[in-house]
């Protein structure tokens, strides 16, 4: 049996380019990109997911040569597009990590820290606690499946080719960091206001009774009050998570330059 070289290269390209986008997506996706997931497992997952999404990928109308300059540029663009889609999910976890850091620093709970498995840096335990809750809720509401559907939809909204995302889409990717910080500040505002009142109260006590040792007593009181603030702030966790997740999914659709009606 004779094999035609153009036919063989087109068949290889139809598998390689979707694999590049899927690999870029999983390389930066929340949880899966963490150091806790072995590289071999991540590579096998990329291959398995590519095989699953291949039937839903539109055919390439005009496919460039795989080993040409345009073909190499297409390969690079697929990795960058997938990495941009996966990077959007990082905003979800980082918002809760920043909120946990703000709460920990305000309440004196920031002395206890652990290594974040996603970023590999030391973060306060409160931030890790919020990250674990965010992870459990993310998988409980099938957030990973929704973003995989968005990645599959990107093959229709951003077809395989040498072109990259639009300037408007990159603007959504960059400025969504402001939304992340706004959400983190909103989640930590209760702790900030509460500790402001506590510190103001200790200031009044110091002026009224200078013999009180505020440094020894204030630290313990701040930690106890911080634990109660953390406990009561969990009531608004699901509301903050839902609002941020919905905004994140809408911005991801805007990043691809299309509408995602019926996806969620």
CSV table of N, CA, C and O in Angstrom, one decimal, residues 191-243:
chain,number,residue,atom,x,y,z
A,191,UNK,N,-13.0,41.1,57.4
A,191,UNK,CA,-11.9,41.0,58.3
A,191,UNK,C,-11.1,42.3,58.5
A,191,UNK,O,-10.7,42.7,59.6
A,192,UNK,N,-11.0,43.1,57.4
A,192,UNK,CA,-10.3,44.3,57.5
A,192,UNK,C,-11.0,45.3,58.4
A,192,UNK,O,-10.4,46.0,59.3
A,193,UNK,N,-12.3,45.4,58.2
A,193,UNK,CA,-13.1,46.4,59.0
A,193,UNK,C,-13.2,45.9,60.5
A,193,UNK,O,-13.1,46.8,61.4
A,194,UNK,N,-13.3,44.6,60.7
A,194,UNK,CA,-13.4,44.1,62.1
A,194,UNK,C,-12.1,44.4,62.8
A,194,UNK,O,-12.1,44.9,64.0
A,195,UNK,N,-11.0,44.1,62.2
A,195,UNK,CA,-9.7,44.3,62.8
A,195,UNK,C,-9.4,45.8,63.0
A,195,UNK,O,-8.7,46.2,63.9
A,196,UNK,N,-10.0,46.7,62.1
A,196,UNK,CA,-9.8,48.1,62.3
A,196,UNK,C,-10.5,48.6,63.6
A,196,UNK,O,-10.0,49.4,64.3
A,197,UNK,N,-11.7,48.0,63.8
A,197,UNK,CA,-12.4,48.3,65.0
A,197,UNK,C,-11.7,47.8,66.3
A,197,UNK,O,-11.6,48.5,67.3
A,198,UNK,N,-11.1,46.6,66.2
A,198,UNK,CA,-10.4,46.0,67.3
A,198,UNK,C,-9.1,46.8,67.6
A,198,UNK,O,-8.9,47.2,68.8
A,199,UNK,N,-8.4,47.2,66.6
A,199,UNK,CA,-7.2,48.0,66.8
A,199,UNK,C,-7.5,49.4,67.4
A,199,UNK,O,-6.8,50.0,68.2
A,200,UNK,N,-8.6,50.0,66.9
A,200,UNK,CA,-9.1,51.3,67.4
A,200,UNK,C,-9.5,51.2,68.9
A,200,UNK,O,-9.2,52.1,69.7
A,201,UNK,N,-10.1,50.0,69.2
A,201,UNK,CA,-10.5,49.8,70.6
A,201,UNK,C,-9.2,49.7,71.5
A,201,UNK,O,-9.2,50.3,72.6
A,202,UNK,N,-8.2,49.0,71.0
A,202,UNK,CA,-7.0,48.9,71.8
A,202,UNK,C,-6.3,50.2,71.9
A,202,UNK,O,-5.6,50.5,73.0
A,203,UNK,N,-6.4,51.0,70.9
A,203,UNK,CA,-5.8,52.4,71.0
A,203,UNK,C,-6.5,53.2,72.1
A,203,UNK,O,-5.8,53.9,72.8
A,204,UNK,N,-7.8,53.1,72.2
A,204,UNK,CA,-8.5,53.8,73.2
A,204,UNK,C,-8.2,53.3,74.6
A,204,UNK,O,-8.0,54.1,75.5
A,205,UNK,N,-8.1,52.0,74.7
A,205,UNK,CA,-7.7,51.4,76.0
A,205,UNK,C,-6.3,51.8,76.4
A,205,UNK,O,-6.0,52.0,77.6
A,206,UNK,N,-5.4,51.9,75.5
A,206,UNK,CA,-4.0,52.3,75.8
A,206,UNK,C,-4.0,53.7,76.3
A,206,UNK,O,-3.3,54.1,77.3
A,207,UNK,N,-4.8,54.6,75.7
A,207,UNK,CA,-4.8,56.0,76.2
A,207,UNK,C,-5.5,56.1,77.6
A,207,UNK,O,-5.2,56.9,78.4
A,208,UNK,N,-6.5,55.2,77.8
A,208,UNK,CA,-7.3,55.3,79.1
A,208,UNK,C,-6.5,54.6,80.2
A,208,UNK,O,-6.5,55.1,81.3
A,209,UNK,N,-5.8,53.5,79.9
A,209,UNK,CA,-5.0,52.8,80.9
A,209,UNK,C,-3.7,52.4,80.3
A,209,UNK,O,-3.5,51.4,79.8
A,210,UNK,N,-2.7,53.3,80.4
A,210,UNK,CA,-1.4,53.1,79.9
A,210,UNK,C,-0.6,51.9,80.5
A,210,UNK,O,0.3,51.4,79.8
A,211,UNK,N,-1.0,51.5,81.6
A,211,UNK,CA,-0.3,50.3,82.3
A,211,UNK,C,-0.6,49.0,81.6
A,211,UNK,O,0.0,48.0,81.9
A,212,UNK,N,-1.7,48.9,80.8
A,212,UNK,CA,-2.0,47.7,80.1
A,212,UNK,C,-0.9,47.4,79.0
A,212,UNK,O,-0.5,48.3,78.3
A,213,UNK,N,-0.5,46.1,79.0
A,213,UNK,CA,0.4,45.7,78.0
A,213,UNK,C,-0.3,45.3,76.7
A,213,UNK,O,-0.8,44.1,76.6
A,214,UNK,N,-0.5,46.2,75.8
A,214,UNK,CA,-1.3,45.9,74.6
A,214,UNK,C,-0.7,44.9,73.7
A,214,UNK,O,-1.3,44.1,73.0
A,215,UNK,N,0.7,44.9,73.7
A,215,UNK,CA,1.4,44.0,72.7
A,215,UNK,C,1.2,42.5,73.1
A,215,UNK,O,1.0,41.7,72.2
A,216,UNK,N,1.1,42.2,74.4
A,216,UNK,CA,0.9,40.8,74.8
A,216,UNK,C,-0.5,40.4,74.7
A,216,UNK,O,-0.9,39.3,74.4
A,217,UNK,N,-1.4,41.3,75.1
A,217,UNK,CA,-2.8,41.0,75.1
A,217,UNK,C,-3.5,41.1,73.7
A,217,UNK,O,-4.4,40.4,73.3
A,218,UNK,N,-3.0,42.1,73.0
A,218,UNK,CA,-3.7,42.4,71.7
A,218,UNK,C,-3.5,41.3,70.7
A,218,UNK,O,-4.4,41.1,69.8
A,219,UNK,N,-2.3,40.7,70.7
A,219,UNK,CA,-2.0,39.7,69.7
A,219,UNK,C,-3.0,38.5,69.9
A,219,UNK,O,-3.5,38.0,68.9
A,220,UNK,N,-3.2,38.0,71.1
A,220,UNK,CA,-4.1,36.9,71.4
A,220,UNK,C,-5.5,37.3,71.0
A,220,UNK,O,-6.3,36.5,70.4
A,221,UNK,N,-6.0,38.5,71.4
A,221,UNK,CA,-7.3,38.9,71.1
A,221,UNK,C,-7.5,39.0,69.6
A,221,UNK,O,-8.6,38.6,69.1
A,222,UNK,N,-6.5,39.5,68.9
A,222,UNK,CA,-6.7,39.6,67.4
A,222,UNK,C,-6.8,38.3,66.7
A,222,UNK,O,-7.6,38.1,65.8
A,223,UNK,N,-6.1,37.3,67.2
A,223,UNK,CA,-6.2,35.9,66.6
A,223,UNK,C,-7.6,35.3,66.9
A,223,UNK,O,-8.2,34.7,66.0
A,224,UNK,N,-8.1,35.5,68.1
A,224,UNK,CA,-9.4,34.9,68.5
A,224,UNK,C,-10.5,35.6,67.6
A,224,UNK,O,-11.3,34.9,67.1
A,225,UNK,N,-10.4,36.9,67.6
A,225,UNK,CA,-11.4,37.6,66.7
A,225,UNK,C,-11.2,37.2,65.3
A,225,UNK,O,-12.2,37.1,64.6
A,226,UNK,N,-10.0,37.0,64.8
A,226,UNK,CA,-9.8,36.6,63.4
A,226,UNK,C,-10.4,35.2,63.1
A,226,UNK,O,-11.0,35.0,62.0
A,227,UNK,N,-10.4,34.3,64.1
A,227,UNK,CA,-11.0,33.0,63.9
A,227,UNK,C,-12.5,33.1,63.8
A,227,UNK,O,-13.1,32.5,62.9
A,228,UNK,N,-13.1,34.0,64.6
A,228,UNK,CA,-14.5,34.2,64.5
A,228,UNK,C,-14.9,34.9,63.2
A,228,UNK,O,-15.9,34.5,62.5
A,229,UNK,N,-14.1,35.8,62.8
A,229,UNK,CA,-14.4,36.5,61.5
A,229,UNK,C,-14.3,35.5,60.3
A,229,UNK,O,-15.1,35.5,59.4
A,230,UNK,N,-13.3,34.6,60.4
A,230,UNK,CA,-13.1,33.6,59.3
A,230,UNK,C,-14.3,32.7,59.3
A,230,UNK,O,-14.7,32.2,58.3
A,231,UNK,N,-14.7,32.3,60.5
A,231,UNK,CA,-15.9,31.4,60.6
A,231,UNK,C,-17.1,32.0,60.0
A,231,UNK,O,-17.8,31.4,59.2
A,232,UNK,N,-17.4,33.3,60.3
A,232,UNK,CA,-18.6,33.9,59.8
A,232,UNK,C,-18.5,34.3,58.3
A,232,UNK,O,-19.5,34.3,57.6
A,233,UNK,N,-17.3,34.5,57.9
A,233,UNK,CA,-17.1,34.8,56.5
A,233,UNK,C,-17.4,33.7,55.5
A,233,UNK,O,-17.5,33.9,54.3
A,234,UNK,N,-17.3,32.5,56.1
A,234,UNK,CA,-17.6,31.3,55.2
A,234,UNK,C,-19.1,31.3,54.7
A,234,UNK,O,-19.4,30.6,53.7
A,235,UNK,N,-19.9,32.0,55.4
A,235,UNK,CA,-21.3,32.0,54.9
A,235,UNK,C,-21.5,32.6,53.5
A,235,UNK,O,-22.4,32.3,52.8
A,236,UNK,N,-20.5,33.5,53.2
A,236,UNK,CA,-20.6,34.2,51.9
A,236,UNK,C,-19.7,33.6,50.9
A,236,UNK,O,-19.5,34.1,49.8
A,237,UNK,N,-19.1,32.4,51.2
A,237,UNK,CA,-18.1,31.8,50.3
A,237,UNK,C,-18.8,31.4,49.0
A,237,UNK,O,-18.2,31.7,47.9
A,238,UNK,N,-19.9,30.7,49.1
A,238,UNK,CA,-20.5,30.2,47.8
A,238,UNK,C,-21.0,31.3,47.0
A,238,UNK,O,-20.9,31.2,45.7
A,239,UNK,N,-21.5,32.4,47.6
A,239,UNK,CA,-22.0,33.5,46.8
A,239,UNK,C,-20.8,34.2,46.0
A,239,UNK,O,-20.9,34.5,44.8
A,240,UNK,N,-19.7,34.3,46.7
A,240,UNK,CA,-18.5,34.9,46.1
A,240,UNK,C,-17.9,34.0,45.0
A,240,UNK,O,-17.5,34.4,43.9
A,241,UNK,N,-18.0,32.7,45.3
A,241,UNK,CA,-17.5,31.7,44.3
A,241,UNK,C,-18.3,31.7,43.0
A,241,UNK,O,-17.8,31.7,41.9
A,242,UNK,N,-19.7,31.7,43.2
A,242,UNK,CA,-20.6,31.7,42.1
A,242,UNK,C,-20.4,32.9,41.2
A,242,UNK,O,-20.4,32.9,40.0
A,243,UNK,N,-20.4,34.1,41.9
A,243,UNK,CA,-20.2,35.3,41.2
A,243,UNK,C,-18.9,35.4,40.4
A,243,UNK,O,-18.9,35.8,39.2
